[in-house]
Coordinates of C-alpha atoms in Angstrom, one line a residue:
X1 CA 61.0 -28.5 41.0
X2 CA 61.8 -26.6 37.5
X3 CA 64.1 -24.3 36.1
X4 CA 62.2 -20.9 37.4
X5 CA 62.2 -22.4 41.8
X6 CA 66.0 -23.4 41.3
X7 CA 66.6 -20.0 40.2
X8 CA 64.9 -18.3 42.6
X9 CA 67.0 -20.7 45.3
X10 CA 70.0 -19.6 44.0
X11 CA 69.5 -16.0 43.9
X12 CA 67.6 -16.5 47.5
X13 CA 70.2 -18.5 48.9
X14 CA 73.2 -16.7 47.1
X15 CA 74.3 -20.2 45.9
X16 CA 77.5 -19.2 43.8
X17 CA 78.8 -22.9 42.8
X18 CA 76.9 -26.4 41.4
X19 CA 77.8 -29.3 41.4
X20 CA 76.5 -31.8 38.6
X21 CA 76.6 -35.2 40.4
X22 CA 77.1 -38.7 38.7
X23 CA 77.8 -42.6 39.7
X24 CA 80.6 -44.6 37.6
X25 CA 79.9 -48.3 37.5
X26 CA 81.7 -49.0 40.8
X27 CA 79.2 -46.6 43.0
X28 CA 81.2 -44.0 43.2
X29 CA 79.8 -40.3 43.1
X30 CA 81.6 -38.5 40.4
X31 CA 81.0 -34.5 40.1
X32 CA 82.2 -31.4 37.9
X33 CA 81.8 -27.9 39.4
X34 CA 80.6 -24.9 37.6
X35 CA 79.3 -21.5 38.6
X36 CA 75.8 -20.6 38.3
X37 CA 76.6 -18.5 35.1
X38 CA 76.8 -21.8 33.9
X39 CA 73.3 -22.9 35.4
X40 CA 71.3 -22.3 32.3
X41 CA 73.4 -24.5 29.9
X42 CA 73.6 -27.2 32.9
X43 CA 69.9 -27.1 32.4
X44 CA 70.1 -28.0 28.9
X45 CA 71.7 -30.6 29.1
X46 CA 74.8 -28.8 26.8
X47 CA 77.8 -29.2 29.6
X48 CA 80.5 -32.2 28.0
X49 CA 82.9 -34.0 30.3
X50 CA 85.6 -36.8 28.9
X51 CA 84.1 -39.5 30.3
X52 CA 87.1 -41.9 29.2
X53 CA 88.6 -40.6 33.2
X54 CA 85.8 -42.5 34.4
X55 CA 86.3 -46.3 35.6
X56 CA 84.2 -48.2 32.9
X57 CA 82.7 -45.3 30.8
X58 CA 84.5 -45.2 27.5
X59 CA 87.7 -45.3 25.3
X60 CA 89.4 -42.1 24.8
X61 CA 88.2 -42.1 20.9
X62 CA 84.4 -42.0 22.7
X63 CA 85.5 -39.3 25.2
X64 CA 82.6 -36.6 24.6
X65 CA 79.6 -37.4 27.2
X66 CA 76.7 -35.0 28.1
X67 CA 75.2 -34.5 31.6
X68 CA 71.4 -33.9 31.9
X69 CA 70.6 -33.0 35.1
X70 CA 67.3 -34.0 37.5
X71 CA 65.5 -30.9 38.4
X72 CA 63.9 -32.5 41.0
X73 CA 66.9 -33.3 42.9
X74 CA 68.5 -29.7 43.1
X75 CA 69.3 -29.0 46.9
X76 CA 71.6 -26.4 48.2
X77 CA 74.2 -28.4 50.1
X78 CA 74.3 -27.6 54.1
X79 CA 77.8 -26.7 54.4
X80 CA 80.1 -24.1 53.2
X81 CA 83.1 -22.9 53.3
X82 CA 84.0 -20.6 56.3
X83 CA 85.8 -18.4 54.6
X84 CA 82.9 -17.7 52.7
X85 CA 79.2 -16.2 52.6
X86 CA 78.5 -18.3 49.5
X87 CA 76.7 -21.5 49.0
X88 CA 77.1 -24.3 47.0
X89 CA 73.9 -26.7 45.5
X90 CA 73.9 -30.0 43.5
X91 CA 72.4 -31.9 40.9
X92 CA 72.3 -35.6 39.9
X93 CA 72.5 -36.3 36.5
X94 CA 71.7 -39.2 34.3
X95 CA 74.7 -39.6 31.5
X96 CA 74.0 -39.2 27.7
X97 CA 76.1 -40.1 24.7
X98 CA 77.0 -36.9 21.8
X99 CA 74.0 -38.3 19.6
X100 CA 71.5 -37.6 22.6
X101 CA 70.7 -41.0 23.6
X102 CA 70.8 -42.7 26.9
X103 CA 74.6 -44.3 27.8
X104 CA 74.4 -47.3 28.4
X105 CA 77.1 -47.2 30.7
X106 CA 74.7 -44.7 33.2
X107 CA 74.1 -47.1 36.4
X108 CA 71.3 -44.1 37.0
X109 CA 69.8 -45.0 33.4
X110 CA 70.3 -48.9 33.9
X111 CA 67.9 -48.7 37.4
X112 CA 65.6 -46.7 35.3
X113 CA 64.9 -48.9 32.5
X114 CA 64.4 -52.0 34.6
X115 CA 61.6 -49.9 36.6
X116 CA 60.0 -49.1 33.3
X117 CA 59.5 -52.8 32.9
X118 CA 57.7 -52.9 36.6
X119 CA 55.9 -50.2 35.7
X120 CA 54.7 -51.7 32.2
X121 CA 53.2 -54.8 34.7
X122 CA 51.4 -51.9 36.8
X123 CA 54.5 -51.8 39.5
X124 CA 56.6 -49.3 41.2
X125 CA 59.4 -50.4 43.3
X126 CA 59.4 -48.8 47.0
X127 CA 63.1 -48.9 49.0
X128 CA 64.0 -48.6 52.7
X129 CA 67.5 -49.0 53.4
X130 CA 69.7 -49.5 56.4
X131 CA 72.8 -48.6 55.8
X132 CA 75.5 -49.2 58.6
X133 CA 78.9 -47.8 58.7
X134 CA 82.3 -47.5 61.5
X135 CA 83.6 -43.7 63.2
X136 CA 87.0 -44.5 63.5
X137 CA 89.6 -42.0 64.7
X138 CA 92.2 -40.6 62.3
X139 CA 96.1 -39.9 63.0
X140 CA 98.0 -37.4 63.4
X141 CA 98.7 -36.7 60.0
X142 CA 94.7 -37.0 59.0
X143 CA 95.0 -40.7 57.9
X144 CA 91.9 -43.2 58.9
X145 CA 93.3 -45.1 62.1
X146 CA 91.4 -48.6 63.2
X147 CA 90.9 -47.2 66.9
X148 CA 87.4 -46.5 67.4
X149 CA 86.2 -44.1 69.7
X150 CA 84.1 -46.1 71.7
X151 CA 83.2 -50.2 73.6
X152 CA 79.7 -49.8 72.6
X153 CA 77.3 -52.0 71.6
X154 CA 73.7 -52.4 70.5
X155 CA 71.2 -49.5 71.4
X156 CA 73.7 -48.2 73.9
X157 CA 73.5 -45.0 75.5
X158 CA 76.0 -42.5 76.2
X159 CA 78.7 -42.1 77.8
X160 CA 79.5 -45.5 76.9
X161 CA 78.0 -44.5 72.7
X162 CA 80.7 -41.8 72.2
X163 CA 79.8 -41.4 68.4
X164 CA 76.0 -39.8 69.5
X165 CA 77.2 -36.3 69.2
X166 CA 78.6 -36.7 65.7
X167 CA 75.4 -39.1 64.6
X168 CA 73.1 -36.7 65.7
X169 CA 74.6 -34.2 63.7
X170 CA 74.5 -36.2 60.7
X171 CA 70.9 -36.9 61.5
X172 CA 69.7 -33.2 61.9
X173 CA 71.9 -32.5 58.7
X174 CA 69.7 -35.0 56.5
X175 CA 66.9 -33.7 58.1
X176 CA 67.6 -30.4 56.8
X177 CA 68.4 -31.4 53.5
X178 CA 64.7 -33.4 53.7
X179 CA 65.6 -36.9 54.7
X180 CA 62.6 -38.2 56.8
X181 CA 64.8 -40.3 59.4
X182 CA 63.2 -43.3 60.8
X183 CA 65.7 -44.4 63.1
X184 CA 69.5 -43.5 64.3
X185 CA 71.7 -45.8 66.5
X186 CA 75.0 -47.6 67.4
X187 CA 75.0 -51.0 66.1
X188 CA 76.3 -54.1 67.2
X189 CA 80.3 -53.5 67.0
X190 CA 82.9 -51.1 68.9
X191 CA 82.4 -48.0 67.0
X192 CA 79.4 -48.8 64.3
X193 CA 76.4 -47.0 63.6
X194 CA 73.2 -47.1 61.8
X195 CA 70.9 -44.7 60.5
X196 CA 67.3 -45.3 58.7
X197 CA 65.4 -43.2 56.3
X198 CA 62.3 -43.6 55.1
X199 CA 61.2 -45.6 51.8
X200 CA 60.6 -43.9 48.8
X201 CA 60.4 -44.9 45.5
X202 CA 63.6 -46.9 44.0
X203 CA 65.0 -44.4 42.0
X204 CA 65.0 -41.7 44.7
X205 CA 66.2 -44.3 47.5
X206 CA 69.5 -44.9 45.4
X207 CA 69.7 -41.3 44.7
X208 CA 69.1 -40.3 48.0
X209 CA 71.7 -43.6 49.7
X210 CA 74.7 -41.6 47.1
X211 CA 74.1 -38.3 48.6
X212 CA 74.1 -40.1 52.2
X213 CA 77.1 -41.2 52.2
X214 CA 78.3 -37.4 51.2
X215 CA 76.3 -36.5 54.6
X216 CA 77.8 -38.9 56.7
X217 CA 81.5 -38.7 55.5
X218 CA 81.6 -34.9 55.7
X219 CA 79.6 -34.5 59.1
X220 CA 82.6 -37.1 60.4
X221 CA 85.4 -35.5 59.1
X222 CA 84.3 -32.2 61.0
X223 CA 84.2 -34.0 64.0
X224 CA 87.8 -35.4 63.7
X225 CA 86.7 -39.0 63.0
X226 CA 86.6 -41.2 59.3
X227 CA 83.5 -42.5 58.4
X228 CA 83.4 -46.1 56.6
X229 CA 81.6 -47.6 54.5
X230 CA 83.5 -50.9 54.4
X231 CA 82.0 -54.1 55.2
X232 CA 84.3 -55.1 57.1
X233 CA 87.1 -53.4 58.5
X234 CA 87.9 -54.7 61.9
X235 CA 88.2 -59.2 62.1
X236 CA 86.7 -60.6 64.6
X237 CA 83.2 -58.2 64.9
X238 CA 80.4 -57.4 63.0
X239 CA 80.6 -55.8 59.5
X240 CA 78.2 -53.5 58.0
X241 CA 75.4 -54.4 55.8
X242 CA 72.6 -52.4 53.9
X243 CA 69.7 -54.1 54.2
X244 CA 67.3 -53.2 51.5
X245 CA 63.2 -53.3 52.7
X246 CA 61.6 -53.6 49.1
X247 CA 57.6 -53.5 48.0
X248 CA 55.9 -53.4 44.7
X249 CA 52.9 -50.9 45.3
X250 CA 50.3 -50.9 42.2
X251 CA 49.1 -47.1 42.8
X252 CA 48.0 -46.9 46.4
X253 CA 47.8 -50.3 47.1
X254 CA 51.1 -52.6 48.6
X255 CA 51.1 -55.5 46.0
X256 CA 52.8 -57.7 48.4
X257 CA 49.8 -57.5 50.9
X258 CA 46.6 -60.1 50.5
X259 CA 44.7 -60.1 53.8
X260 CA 42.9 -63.1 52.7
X261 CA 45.7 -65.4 53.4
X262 CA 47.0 -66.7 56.6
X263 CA 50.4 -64.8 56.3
X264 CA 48.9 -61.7 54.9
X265 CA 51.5 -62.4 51.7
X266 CA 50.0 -61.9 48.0
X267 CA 51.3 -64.1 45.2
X268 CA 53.4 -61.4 43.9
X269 CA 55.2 -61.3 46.6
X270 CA 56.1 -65.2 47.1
X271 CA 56.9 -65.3 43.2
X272 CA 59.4 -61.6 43.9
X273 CA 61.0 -63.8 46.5
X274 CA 61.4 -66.8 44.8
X275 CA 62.9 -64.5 41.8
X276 CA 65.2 -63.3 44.2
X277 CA 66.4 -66.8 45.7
X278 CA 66.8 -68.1 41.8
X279 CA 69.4 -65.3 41.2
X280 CA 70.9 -64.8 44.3
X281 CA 74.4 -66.0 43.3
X282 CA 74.8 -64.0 40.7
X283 CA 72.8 -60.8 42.3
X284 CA 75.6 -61.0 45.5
X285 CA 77.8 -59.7 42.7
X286 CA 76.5 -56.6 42.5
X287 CA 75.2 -56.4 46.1
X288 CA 78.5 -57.6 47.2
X289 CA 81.1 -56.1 44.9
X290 CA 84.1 -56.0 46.8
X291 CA 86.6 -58.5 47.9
X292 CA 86.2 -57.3 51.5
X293 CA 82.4 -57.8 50.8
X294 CA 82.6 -61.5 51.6
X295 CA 84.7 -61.2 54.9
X296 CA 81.5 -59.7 56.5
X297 CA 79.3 -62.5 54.9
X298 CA 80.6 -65.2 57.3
X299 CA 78.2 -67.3 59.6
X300 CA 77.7 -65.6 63.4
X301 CA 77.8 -62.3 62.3
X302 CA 74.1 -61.9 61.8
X303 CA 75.0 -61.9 58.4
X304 CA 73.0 -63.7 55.4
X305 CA 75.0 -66.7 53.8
X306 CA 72.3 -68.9 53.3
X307 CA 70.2 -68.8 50.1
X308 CA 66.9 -69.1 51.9
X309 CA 63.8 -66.8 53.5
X310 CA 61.8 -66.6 56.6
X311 CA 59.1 -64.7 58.2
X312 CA 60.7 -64.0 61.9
X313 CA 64.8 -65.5 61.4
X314 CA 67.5 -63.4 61.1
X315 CA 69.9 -66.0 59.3
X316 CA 68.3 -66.5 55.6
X317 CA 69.0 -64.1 52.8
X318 CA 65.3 -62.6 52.9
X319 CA 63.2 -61.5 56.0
X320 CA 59.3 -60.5 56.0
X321 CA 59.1 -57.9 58.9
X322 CA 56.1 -58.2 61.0
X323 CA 53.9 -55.6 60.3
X324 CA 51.3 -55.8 57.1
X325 CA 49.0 -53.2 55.2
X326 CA 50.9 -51.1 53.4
X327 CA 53.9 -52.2 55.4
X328 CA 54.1 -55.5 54.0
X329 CA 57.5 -55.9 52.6
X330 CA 60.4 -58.3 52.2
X331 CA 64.4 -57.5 53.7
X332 CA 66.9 -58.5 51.1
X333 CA 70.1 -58.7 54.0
X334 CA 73.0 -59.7 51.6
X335 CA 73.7 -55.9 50.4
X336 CA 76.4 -54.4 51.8
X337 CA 76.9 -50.3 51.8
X338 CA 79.7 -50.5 48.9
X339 CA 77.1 -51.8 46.8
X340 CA 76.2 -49.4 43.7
X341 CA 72.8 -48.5 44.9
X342 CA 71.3 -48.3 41.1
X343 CA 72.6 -51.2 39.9
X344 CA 71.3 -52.9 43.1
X345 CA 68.0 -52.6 42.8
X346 CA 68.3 -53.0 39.7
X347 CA 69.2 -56.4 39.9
X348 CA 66.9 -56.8 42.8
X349 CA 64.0 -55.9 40.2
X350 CA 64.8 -57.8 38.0
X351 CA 64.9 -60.8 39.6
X352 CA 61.6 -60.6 41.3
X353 CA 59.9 -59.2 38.0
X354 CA 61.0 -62.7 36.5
X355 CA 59.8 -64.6 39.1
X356 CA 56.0 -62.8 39.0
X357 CA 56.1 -63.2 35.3
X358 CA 57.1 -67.1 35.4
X359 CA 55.1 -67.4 38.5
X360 CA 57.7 -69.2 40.2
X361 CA 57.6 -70.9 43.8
X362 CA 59.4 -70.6 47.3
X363 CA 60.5 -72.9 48.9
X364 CA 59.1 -73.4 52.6
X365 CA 60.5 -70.5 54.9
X366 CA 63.0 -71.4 57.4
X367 CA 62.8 -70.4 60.8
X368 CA 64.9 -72.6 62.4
X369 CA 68.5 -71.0 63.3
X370 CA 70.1 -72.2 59.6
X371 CA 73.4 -71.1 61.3
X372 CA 72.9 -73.8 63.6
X373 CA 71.8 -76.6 61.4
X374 CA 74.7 -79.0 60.3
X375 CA 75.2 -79.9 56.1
X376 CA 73.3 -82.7 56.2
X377 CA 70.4 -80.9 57.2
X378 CA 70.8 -77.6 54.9
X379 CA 71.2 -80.3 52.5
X380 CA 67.9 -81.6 53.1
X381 CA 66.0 -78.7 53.1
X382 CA 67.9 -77.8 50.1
X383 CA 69.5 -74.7 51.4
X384 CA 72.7 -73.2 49.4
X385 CA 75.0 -70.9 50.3
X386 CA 75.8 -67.6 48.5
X387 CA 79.5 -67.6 47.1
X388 CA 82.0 -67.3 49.5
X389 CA 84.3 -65.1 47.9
X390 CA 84.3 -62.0 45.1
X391 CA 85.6 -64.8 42.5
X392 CA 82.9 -67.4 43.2
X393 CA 80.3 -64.1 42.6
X394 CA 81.4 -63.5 39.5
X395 CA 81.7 -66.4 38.1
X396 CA 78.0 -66.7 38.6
X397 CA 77.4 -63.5 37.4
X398 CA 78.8 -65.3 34.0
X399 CA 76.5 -67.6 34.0
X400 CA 73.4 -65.4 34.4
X401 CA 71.6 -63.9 31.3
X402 CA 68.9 -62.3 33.2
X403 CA 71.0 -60.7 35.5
X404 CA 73.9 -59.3 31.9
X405 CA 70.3 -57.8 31.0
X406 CA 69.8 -55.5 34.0
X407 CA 73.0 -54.3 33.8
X408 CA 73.2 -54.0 30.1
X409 CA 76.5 -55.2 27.9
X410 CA 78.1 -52.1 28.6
X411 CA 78.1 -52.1 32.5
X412 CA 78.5 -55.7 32.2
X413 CA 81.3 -56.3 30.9
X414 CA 83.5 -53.2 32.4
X415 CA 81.8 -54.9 36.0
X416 CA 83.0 -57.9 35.1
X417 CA 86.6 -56.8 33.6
X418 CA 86.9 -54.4 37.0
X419 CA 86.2 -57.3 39.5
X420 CA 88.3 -59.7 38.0
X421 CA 91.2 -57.5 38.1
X422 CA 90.4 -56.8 41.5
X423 CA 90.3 -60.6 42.6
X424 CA 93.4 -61.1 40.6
X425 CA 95.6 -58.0 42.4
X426 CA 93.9 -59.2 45.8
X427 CA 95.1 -62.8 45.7
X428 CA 98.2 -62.3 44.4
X429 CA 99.2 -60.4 47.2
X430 CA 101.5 -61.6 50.7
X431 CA 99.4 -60.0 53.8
X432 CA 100.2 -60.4 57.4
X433 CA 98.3 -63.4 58.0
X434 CA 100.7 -66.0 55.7
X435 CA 103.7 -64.1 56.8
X436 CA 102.6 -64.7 60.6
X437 CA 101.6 -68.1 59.9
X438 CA 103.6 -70.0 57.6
X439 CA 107.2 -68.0 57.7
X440 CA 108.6 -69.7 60.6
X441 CA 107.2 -73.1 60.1
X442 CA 107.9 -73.9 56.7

């Protein structure tokens, strides 16, 4: 994409508005609207926003921020208003400080520099995410309710999958936008879906996981329902997780894949996993960032508490699918879909980049069902557990120097500063529970 094809998109597609999309440091998109008489300066990177409104940017004496967009992720968006012919297109931007460099603050920027360090080892970081999320249906005044709309389960069909009208929707309107969907389907809980798109480089995976959850929110609402991307709304049933399918391809060829061993795994890849396992405290910080995060990471959920891998069980923290060739991979299952997808991978990266360059070990796979397995035995086999709550996270997170330098001191410490007010306001609170349980026996 350059400057001439967006222009001739616009006048093609009578595109009248643009937004200029960004991520703060808690994943959130952030955007500023202008009109395409504006387009050219976009372009050049000239338009300022006060990016001391923005959780964890700057102070309000540091205010002035520049937005330079990607061409290559223009896209006329595939709604509009009805009261209007016009169109409306995007653009994700990377975040620069007054003096023209890079802020450090960018979560955009911070993915990128950590996959200039794969790349300087001959590495490019390839992404598939499954990102699950609730339909609930909303009140009478527009609020999210709890109801869902349907009792079904895994894979089922309709009637019983009420929600296939509005996820097909949401499929054909990635599709349009060009998503390559893998797969689409209700997941295990009352009222929780799943949809799959296809790998891509890491970069263009987080991008594409931001604009997804655009998609999927707005295709709800017109359909009367809220869209979630909450771990864990509802006790008692499954939460929703992002499972992240990562490779390191060197050109054409998946580093992760040596045929001339038994399980078809190359040395990269058991030192990415054992990078992985040796940060994986401090990485469920990022990956799980919110205090509801660690309600869905509970054992039999399906979810990964353990701090262990295997090649066929479902309970460890990493997963080699099956297939090999160019699918040979590893699934990273703590993420959850509030996770900042930039600074995710990021973290990811840098992880397993440590562990190829220290040529660090595994330890044996374990495919027996950990959930099953009593202390003793976890002990034994010397499987931890990740932290249990936000608190425990980022306290590890403190303690990790590798993991401060993929974030960066700026991200770092407003991520840090950000949690622990959240953990404070959280646990300082009375909630139903202690009301209902201790307010009539004590």
């Amino acid at each position: 994409m350059d400057r001439e094809e967006i222009f001739r998109i616009v006048e093609a597609e009578n595109v009248k508005f643009i937004r200029l999309q960004f991520t703060d440091i808690l994943g959130v998109f952030k955007s500023i609207s202008i009109t395409v008489d504006q387009l050219n300066k976009a372009l050049d990177g000239e338009l300022m926003f006060d990016g001391s409104s923005i959780e964890g940017f700057v102070r309000i004496e540091e205010s002035d921020m520049y937005l330079r967009p990607d061409l290559d992720t223009f896209l006329v968006l595939p709604w509009s208003s009805p009261t209007s012919t016009s169109k409306m297109a995007r653009l994700i931007c990377d975040v620069f400080d007054p003096d023209g460099n890079p802020f450090a603050g960018c979560p955009r920027h911070a993915l990128a520099r950590v996959l200039a360090e794969a790349k300087a080892l001959g590495y490019t970081m390839q992404v598939g995410p499954e990102p699950e999320f609730f339909l609930f249906q909303v009140n009478e005044d527009g609020t999210p309710s709890l109801k869902t709309h349907d009792k079904a389960s895994y894979f089922d069909l309709p009637p019983v999958d009420k929600g296939e009208e509005a996820r097909r929707d949401m499929v054909e309107t990635l599709q349009s936008i060009g998503f390559e969907i893998e797969a689409a389907h209700h997941e295990v809980a009352p009222g929780q879906h799943e949809i799959d798109f296809k790998y891509m480089e890491a970069l263009k995976t987080a991008d594409n996981i931001m604009t997804f959850r655009i998609v999927v929110r707005t295709v709800a609402q017109r359909h009367g329902l809220h869209a979630t991307f909450m771990p864990k709304p509802v006790f008692g049933i499954s939460g929703s997780g992002m499972h992240m399918h990562i490779s390191l391809f060197e050109g054409d060829h998946n580093a992760f894949y040596d045929p001339s061993q038994e399980d078809g795994l190359s040395e990269a890849c058991r030192h990415f996993i054992a990078g992985i396992l040796k940060h994986a405290p401090a990485i469920a910080a990022i990956t799980g960032p919110t205090v509801n995060s660690y309600k869905r990471l509970v054992p039999g959920y399906e979810a990964p508490v353990y701090i262990a891998w295997s090649y066929r069980n479902r309970s460890p923290l990493i997963r080699i699918p099956a297939k090999r060739g160019l699918s040979t991979r590893l699934e990273v299952r703590s993420p959850d879909p509030t996770c900042n997808p930039y600074l995710g991978m990021a973290v990811l990266l840098k992880a397993g980049l440590e562990g190829i360059r220290q040529k660090l070990a595994p330890p044996p796979s374990v495919e027996q069902n950990i959930y099953e397995m009593d202390l003793a035995s976890r002990i034994e086999q010397g499987i931890s557990s990740l932290p249990e709550n936000l608190f425990e996270a980022v306290k590890e997170l403190r303690h990790d120097r590798l993991m401060q330098e993929a974030l960066g001191e700026h991200i770092y410490s407003r991520f840090i500063k950000a949690k622990t007010q959240e953990w404070e306001n959280y646990s300082s609170r009375v909630y139903d529970w202690e009301l209902n349980e201790y307010l009539e026996k004590f």
